[in-house]
Amino acid sequence: MLRVLSEALQRALRTHKERYISIEIKGWPLRWDLTVTRLDEREIRETVRQTFEAIADHFDRTRYKPWPETIAFVDSLPPQSRVLDIGCGNGRNSLLLGRAGHEVIGVDFSLNLLRIAQDKMASRSLGEVSQFLGGDASALPLRENAFDAALYIATLHHIPSVDERLKSLEELGRCLKPRGTALISVWAIDQPKFEELLEKKKEDPDYADTFLPWTRTDGKVFQRYYHLFEEDELKGLVEKSGLQIENYFKSSDNYFARVRKSG
């Protein structure tokens, strides 16, 4: 059953403001001509939500394969684990978990992506081992100490303040059972296409956030917010959240942290 918990999203909205820019990336279809500005976090969150609602079908057609790092993590889990998929999107990782014999609960704030994920699992006779909830990563609509493991893949970098990013990691820890494990990934700033942004960040630490375009098949372009992480930034947030890092590495322009809850 698809449940929408809009109160959870509203509780997470704050008025903290940061600076954001858009950048031009060689080889991308166009440039977002946005000047440096200050935007309310609520505006950013709503932009992220609206973008993923609008591109859900196209996203599903182009983002359907789990990453090798995610596959390796899922392969390492004990049989029949209960796994939380934060920012589950179209369910590509939820499907991987279900096929591996695990029970999965996916959370996302895009209802269109949640419906795709739900239909995907049901069409493969995995509906009984899966459930999808509308909710926010900074205020998960779930009880504490409930999950053996979690995936938090390519989602944390869409949260537009350091306080809320930390809060979401604390929420992850709250929902894990003692000794529960999770895999987290974020997009790295130290890659060639972000060289200009990295130089600006050296002058002003606020220049870590940007908008990048997604061009739908009908030609309409939507902007996607990202906070781009430096090498030790994710590590610092994880440690501050109280989770223990077991493995930390970079792969395919992403930083990954395999973490564990103490207990």
mmCIF file of C-alpha atoms in Angstrom:
data_model
loop_
_atom_site.group_PDB
_atom_site.id
_atom_site.type_symbol
_atom_site.label_atom_id
_atom_site.label_comp_id
_atom_site.label_asym_id
_atom_site.label_seq_id
_atom_site.Cartn_x
_atom_site.Cartn_y
_atom_site.Cartn_z
ATOM 1 C CA MET A 1 0.000 0.000 0.000
ATOM 2 C CA LEU A 2 1.303 3.458 -0.953
ATOM 3 C CA ARG A 3 1.043 5.876 1.973
ATOM 4 C CA VAL A 4 1.720 9.606 1.812
ATOM 5 C CA LEU A 5 3.025 11.145 5.023
ATOM 6 C CA SER A 6 3.138 14.816 4.092
ATOM 7 C CA GLU A 7 3.426 15.842 7.762
ATOM 8 C CA ALA A 8 6.874 14.236 7.879
ATOM 9 C CA LEU A 9 7.977 16.336 4.935
ATOM 10 C CA GLN A 10 6.571 19.486 6.499
ATOM 11 C CA ARG A 11 8.343 18.833 9.803
ATOM 12 C CA ALA A 12 11.655 18.658 7.987
ATOM 13 C CA LEU A 13 11.292 22.008 6.238
ATOM 14 C CA ARG A 14 13.395 24.782 7.699
ATOM 15 C CA THR A 15 14.335 28.347 6.771
ATOM 16 C CA HIS A 16 18.125 28.011 6.761
ATOM 17 C CA LYS A 17 19.623 29.711 3.700
ATOM 18 C CA GLU A 18 22.753 28.940 1.741
ATOM 19 C CA ARG A 19 24.276 30.037 -1.561
ATOM 20 C CA TYR A 20 23.852 28.097 -4.763
ATOM 21 C CA ILE A 21 25.210 28.479 -8.269
ATOM 22 C CA SER A 22 24.774 26.899 -11.641
ATOM 23 C CA ILE A 23 27.729 25.876 -13.759
ATOM 24 C CA GLU A 24 28.368 24.984 -17.365
ATOM 25 C CA ILE A 25 29.616 21.456 -18.033
ATOM 26 C CA LYS A 26 31.237 20.662 -21.355
ATOM 27 C CA GLY A 27 29.220 18.145 -23.315
ATOM 28 C CA TRP A 28 25.974 18.783 -21.450
ATOM 29 C CA PRO A 29 23.025 19.972 -23.557
ATOM 30 C CA LEU A 30 22.707 23.495 -22.175
ATOM 31 C CA ARG A 31 23.671 25.852 -19.418
ATOM 32 C CA TRP A 32 21.426 26.980 -16.582
ATOM 33 C CA ASP A 33 21.893 30.752 -16.645
ATOM 34 C CA LEU A 34 21.163 31.296 -12.964
ATOM 35 C CA THR A 35 23.025 33.961 -11.065
ATOM 36 C CA VAL A 36 24.469 33.279 -7.652
ATOM 37 C CA THR A 37 21.543 33.653 -5.293
ATOM 38 C CA ARG A 38 20.209 32.808 -1.867
ATOM 39 C CA LEU A 39 17.328 30.374 -1.824
ATOM 40 C CA ASP A 40 15.204 29.155 1.020
ATOM 41 C CA GLU A 41 15.702 25.489 1.778
ATOM 42 C CA ARG A 42 11.988 24.894 1.317
ATOM 43 C CA GLU A 43 12.235 26.178 -2.237
ATOM 44 C CA ILE A 44 15.126 23.830 -2.953
ATOM 45 C CA ARG A 45 13.356 20.805 -1.488
ATOM 46 C CA GLU A 46 10.203 21.569 -3.433
ATOM 47 C CA THR A 47 12.236 22.002 -6.628
ATOM 48 C CA VAL A 48 13.866 18.606 -6.062
ATOM 49 C CA ARG A 49 10.491 16.976 -5.458
ATOM 50 C CA GLN A 50 8.845 18.588 -8.483
ATOM 51 C CA THR A 51 11.763 17.669 -10.720
ATOM 52 C CA PHE A 52 11.645 13.989 -9.812
ATOM 53 C CA GLU A 53 7.864 13.950 -10.162
ATOM 54 C CA ALA A 54 8.233 15.380 -13.669
ATOM 55 C CA ILE A 55 11.080 13.134 -14.857
ATOM 56 C CA ALA A 56 9.965 9.916 -13.131
ATOM 57 C CA ASP A 57 9.157 7.928 -16.282
ATOM 58 C CA HIS A 58 12.306 9.062 -18.108
ATOM 59 C CA PHE A 59 14.377 8.412 -14.992
ATOM 60 C CA ASP A 60 13.005 4.879 -14.800
ATOM 61 C CA ARG A 61 13.928 4.188 -18.422
ATOM 62 C CA THR A 62 17.508 5.399 -17.949
ATOM 63 C CA ARG A 63 18.308 4.468 -14.327
ATOM 64 C CA TYR A 64 17.390 0.816 -13.987
ATOM 65 C CA LYS A 65 20.658 -0.998 -13.216
ATOM 66 C CA PRO A 66 21.969 -1.249 -9.640
ATOM 67 C CA TRP A 67 25.575 -0.153 -9.228
ATOM 68 C CA PRO A 68 28.258 -2.815 -8.649
ATOM 69 C CA GLU A 69 28.971 -1.350 -5.210
ATOM 70 C CA THR A 70 25.311 -1.780 -4.253
ATOM 71 C CA ILE A 71 25.232 -5.341 -5.562
ATOM 72 C CA ALA A 72 28.307 -6.233 -3.510
ATOM 73 C CA PHE A 73 26.721 -4.779 -0.380
ATOM 74 C CA VAL A 74 23.452 -6.667 -0.903
ATOM 75 C CA ASP A 75 25.375 -9.892 -1.535
ATOM 76 C CA SER A 76 27.066 -9.478 1.850
ATOM 77 C CA LEU A 77 23.828 -9.304 3.862
ATOM 78 C CA PRO A 78 22.524 -12.213 5.946
ATOM 79 C CA PRO A 79 19.609 -14.111 4.375
ATOM 80 C CA GLN A 80 16.134 -12.651 4.776
ATOM 81 C CA SER A 81 17.283 -9.324 6.168
ATOM 82 C CA ARG A 82 14.865 -6.453 6.646
ATOM 83 C CA VAL A 83 16.330 -3.597 4.614
ATOM 84 C CA LEU A 84 15.443 0.090 4.414
ATOM 85 C CA ASP A 85 15.908 1.759 1.014
ATOM 86 C CA ILE A 86 16.118 5.525 1.635
ATOM 87 C CA GLY A 87 15.505 7.552 -1.506
ATOM 88 C CA CYS A 88 14.365 4.374 -3.228
ATOM 89 C CA GLY A 89 13.241 6.225 -6.359
ATOM 90 C CA ASN A 90 12.045 3.869 -9.076
ATOM 91 C CA GLY A 91 12.917 0.804 -7.019
ATOM 92 C CA ARG A 92 15.968 -0.420 -8.905
ATOM 93 C CA ASN A 93 17.730 -1.263 -5.633
ATOM 94 C CA SER A 94 14.529 -2.424 -3.952
ATOM 95 C CA LEU A 95 14.117 -4.925 -6.777
ATOM 96 C CA LEU A 96 17.674 -6.140 -6.214
ATOM 97 C CA LEU A 97 16.909 -6.637 -2.526
ATOM 98 C CA GLY A 98 13.630 -8.432 -3.160
ATOM 99 C CA ARG A 99 15.175 -10.797 -5.666
ATOM 100 C CA ALA A 100 17.899 -11.597 -3.128
ATOM 101 C CA GLY A 101 15.249 -12.754 -0.666
ATOM 102 C CA HIS A 102 15.198 -9.713 1.609
ATOM 103 C CA GLU A 103 12.235 -7.764 2.946
ATOM 104 C CA VAL A 104 12.426 -4.154 1.789
ATOM 105 C CA ILE A 105 10.747 -0.916 2.776
ATOM 106 C CA GLY A 106 11.394 1.979 0.414
ATOM 107 C CA VAL A 107 10.974 5.657 1.277
ATOM 108 C CA ASP A 108 10.919 8.536 -1.192
ATOM 109 C CA PHE A 109 9.143 11.862 -1.521
ATOM 110 C CA SER A 110 8.358 11.490 -5.231
ATOM 111 C CA LEU A 111 4.980 9.802 -5.492
ATOM 112 C CA ASN A 112 5.434 9.088 -9.192
ATOM 113 C CA LEU A 113 8.678 7.235 -8.531
ATOM 114 C CA LEU A 114 7.076 5.369 -5.624
ATOM 115 C CA ARG A 115 4.257 4.154 -7.853
ATOM 116 C CA ILE A 116 6.786 2.943 -10.410
ATOM 117 C CA ALA A 117 8.702 1.100 -7.683
ATOM 118 C CA GLN A 118 5.548 -0.440 -6.279
ATOM 119 C CA ASP A 119 4.344 -1.609 -9.703
ATOM 120 C CA LYS A 120 7.790 -2.977 -10.502
ATOM 121 C CA MET A 121 7.841 -5.140 -7.394
ATOM 122 C CA ALA A 122 4.240 -6.283 -7.794
ATOM 123 C CA SER A 123 4.756 -7.279 -11.435
ATOM 124 C CA ARG A 124 7.600 -9.559 -10.347
ATOM 125 C CA SER A 125 5.581 -11.175 -7.548
ATOM 126 C CA LEU A 126 7.606 -9.321 -4.914
ATOM 127 C CA GLY A 127 4.780 -7.201 -3.561
ATOM 128 C CA GLU A 128 4.481 -9.276 -0.389
ATOM 129 C CA VAL A 129 8.092 -8.617 0.614
ATOM 130 C CA SER A 130 8.044 -4.889 -0.140
ATOM 131 C CA GLN A 131 6.325 -1.735 1.018
ATOM 132 C CA PHE A 132 6.762 1.860 -0.131
ATOM 133 C CA LEU A 133 6.130 5.001 1.880
ATOM 134 C CA GLY A 134 6.029 8.667 1.018
ATOM 135 C CA GLY A 135 8.326 10.496 3.392
ATOM 136 C CA ASP A 136 11.437 12.583 3.913
ATOM 137 C CA ALA A 137 14.932 11.304 4.647
ATOM 138 C CA SER A 138 15.323 13.846 7.441
ATOM 139 C CA ALA A 139 12.196 12.628 9.260
ATOM 140 C CA LEU A 140 11.696 8.976 8.382
ATOM 141 C CA PRO A 141 8.154 7.706 9.099
ATOM 142 C CA LEU A 142 9.507 4.524 10.692
ATOM 143 C CA ARG A 143 10.101 3.117 14.160
ATOM 144 C CA GLU A 144 13.555 2.895 15.680
ATOM 145 C CA ASN A 145 15.765 -0.218 15.761
ATOM 146 C CA ALA A 146 13.691 -1.851 13.013
ATOM 147 C CA PHE A 147 16.113 -2.700 10.188
ATOM 148 C CA ASP A 148 19.004 -5.093 9.770
ATOM 149 C CA ALA A 149 20.459 -2.992 6.961
ATOM 150 C CA ALA A 150 19.848 0.055 4.795
ATOM 151 C CA LEU A 151 20.729 1.556 1.446
ATOM 152 C CA TYR A 152 21.110 5.321 1.164
ATOM 153 C CA ILE A 153 22.247 5.632 -2.439
ATOM 154 C CA ALA A 154 22.538 8.892 -4.430
ATOM 155 C CA THR A 155 20.092 10.751 -2.192
ATOM 156 C CA LEU A 156 21.954 12.564 0.585
ATOM 157 C CA HIS A 157 23.432 15.019 -1.933
ATOM 158 C CA HIS A 158 19.917 16.273 -2.777
ATOM 159 C CA ILE A 159 19.384 17.634 0.774
ATOM 160 C CA PRO A 160 20.152 21.384 0.859
ATOM 161 C CA SER A 161 21.655 22.083 4.280
ATOM 162 C CA VAL A 162 24.373 20.538 6.386
ATOM 163 C CA ASP A 163 22.057 20.392 9.406
ATOM 164 C CA GLU A 164 19.440 18.404 7.498
ATOM 165 C CA ARG A 165 22.063 16.138 5.944
ATOM 166 C CA LEU A 166 23.320 15.323 9.424
ATOM 167 C CA LYS A 167 19.766 14.852 10.650
ATOM 168 C CA SER A 168 19.076 12.365 7.865
ATOM 169 C CA LEU A 169 22.119 10.304 8.851
ATOM 170 C CA GLU A 170 20.946 10.360 12.454
ATOM 171 C CA GLU A 171 17.553 9.140 11.228
ATOM 172 C CA LEU A 172 19.294 6.325 9.380
ATOM 173 C CA GLY A 173 21.035 5.332 12.602
ATOM 174 C CA ARG A 174 17.820 5.557 14.584
ATOM 175 C CA CYS A 175 16.061 3.113 12.261
ATOM 176 C CA LEU A 176 18.880 0.545 12.167
ATOM 177 C CA LYS A 177 18.982 -2.255 14.702
ATOM 178 C CA PRO A 178 22.044 -2.361 16.966
ATOM 179 C CA ARG A 179 24.927 -3.657 14.805
ATOM 180 C CA GLY A 180 22.860 -2.915 11.712
ATOM 181 C CA THR A 181 24.782 -1.921 8.586
ATOM 182 C CA ALA A 182 24.231 0.532 5.731
ATOM 183 C CA LEU A 183 25.776 1.685 2.470
ATOM 184 C CA ILE A 184 25.746 5.424 1.748
ATOM 185 C CA SER A 185 26.806 7.140 -1.474
ATOM 186 C CA VAL A 186 27.150 10.796 -2.515
ATOM 187 C CA TRP A 187 28.411 12.569 -5.608
ATOM 188 C CA ALA A 188 32.030 13.758 -5.402
ATOM 189 C CA ILE A 189 33.120 17.283 -6.280
ATOM 190 C CA ASP A 190 36.661 16.301 -7.288
ATOM 191 C CA GLN A 191 36.002 15.306 -10.881
ATOM 192 C CA PRO A 192 37.009 17.141 -14.070
ATOM 193 C CA LYS A 193 33.576 18.509 -14.951
ATOM 194 C CA PHE A 194 33.367 20.310 -11.595
ATOM 195 C CA GLU A 195 36.805 21.926 -11.752
ATOM 196 C CA GLU A 196 35.362 25.451 -11.952
ATOM 197 C CA LEU A 197 33.076 24.816 -8.999
ATOM 198 C CA LEU A 198 35.896 23.351 -6.926
ATOM 199 C CA GLU A 199 38.023 26.458 -7.511
ATOM 200 C CA LYS A 200 35.165 28.693 -6.386
ATOM 201 C CA LYS A 201 34.640 26.549 -3.303
ATOM 202 C CA LYS A 202 38.246 27.148 -2.260
ATOM 203 C CA GLU A 203 37.420 30.862 -2.089
ATOM 204 C CA ASP A 204 34.013 30.429 -0.464
ATOM 205 C CA PRO A 205 32.960 27.138 1.222
ATOM 206 C CA ASP A 206 29.296 27.842 0.394
ATOM 207 C CA TYR A 207 30.060 27.069 -3.253
ATOM 208 C CA ALA A 208 29.408 23.381 -2.889
ATOM 209 C CA ASP A 209 25.845 23.442 -4.149
ATOM 210 C CA THR A 210 24.679 23.651 -7.729
ATOM 211 C CA PHE A 211 21.875 22.920 -10.155
ATOM 212 C CA LEU A 212 22.360 20.569 -13.100
ATOM 213 C CA PRO A 213 19.972 20.045 -16.019
ATOM 214 C CA TRP A 214 17.915 16.972 -16.859
ATOM 215 C CA THR A 215 16.520 17.027 -20.398
ATOM 216 C CA ARG A 216 13.399 14.931 -20.810
ATOM 217 C CA THR A 217 12.630 13.138 -24.073
ATOM 218 C CA ASP A 218 10.153 15.876 -25.027
ATOM 219 C CA GLY A 219 12.948 18.446 -24.809
ATOM 220 C CA LYS A 220 11.782 20.053 -21.574
ATOM 221 C CA VAL A 221 14.601 20.758 -19.146
ATOM 222 C CA PHE A 222 14.386 20.489 -15.366
ATOM 223 C CA GLN A 223 16.948 21.577 -12.803
ATOM 224 C CA ARG A 224 18.335 19.171 -10.229
ATOM 225 C CA TYR A 225 19.907 20.414 -7.018
ATOM 226 C CA TYR A 226 23.130 18.775 -5.774
ATOM 227 C CA HIS A 227 25.434 19.316 -2.856
ATOM 228 C CA LEU A 228 28.812 18.064 -4.081
ATOM 229 C CA PHE A 229 30.963 16.406 -1.430
ATOM 230 C CA GLU A 230 34.665 16.806 -0.761
ATOM 231 C CA GLU A 231 36.738 13.749 0.116
ATOM 232 C CA ASP A 232 36.405 13.809 3.902
ATOM 233 C CA GLU A 233 33.056 15.585 4.134
ATOM 234 C CA LEU A 234 30.823 12.509 4.117
ATOM 235 C CA LYS A 235 33.199 10.817 6.539
ATOM 236 C CA GLY A 236 32.896 13.721 8.956
ATOM 237 C CA LEU A 237 29.098 13.764 8.794
ATOM 238 C CA VAL A 238 28.847 10.018 9.352
ATOM 239 C CA GLU A 239 31.138 10.157 12.371
ATOM 240 C CA LYS A 240 29.196 13.102 13.795
ATOM 241 C CA SER A 241 25.940 11.155 13.409
ATOM 242 C CA GLY A 242 27.254 8.408 15.688
ATOM 243 C CA LEU A 243 27.555 5.707 13.036
ATOM 244 C CA GLN A 244 30.808 3.788 12.712
ATOM 245 C CA ILE A 245 32.622 3.693 9.365
ATOM 246 C CA GLU A 246 33.795 0.229 8.315
ATOM 247 C CA ASN A 247 34.847 1.082 4.770
ATOM 248 C CA TYR A 248 35.196 4.387 2.921
ATOM 249 C CA PHE A 249 36.138 4.648 -0.741
ATOM 250 C CA LYS A 250 35.635 6.482 -4.016
ATOM 251 C CA SER A 251 34.242 4.767 -7.093
ATOM 252 C CA SER A 252 32.789 6.119 -10.350
ATOM 253 C CA ASP A 253 32.800 9.751 -9.144
ATOM 254 C CA ASN A 254 30.972 8.862 -5.933
ATOM 255 C CA TYR A 255 32.094 8.522 -2.331
ATOM 256 C CA PHE A 256 30.824 5.424 -0.535
ATOM 257 C CA ALA A 257 30.686 4.724 3.178
ATOM 258 C CA ARG A 258 29.791 1.350 4.611
ATOM 259 C CA VAL A 259 28.691 2.073 8.159
ATOM 260 C CA ARG A 260 27.474 0.197 11.208
ATOM 261 C CA LYS A 261 25.394 1.138 14.222
ATOM 262 C CA SER A 262 27.012 0.381 17.551
ATOM 263 C CA GLY A 263 25.422 -1.998 20.007
#
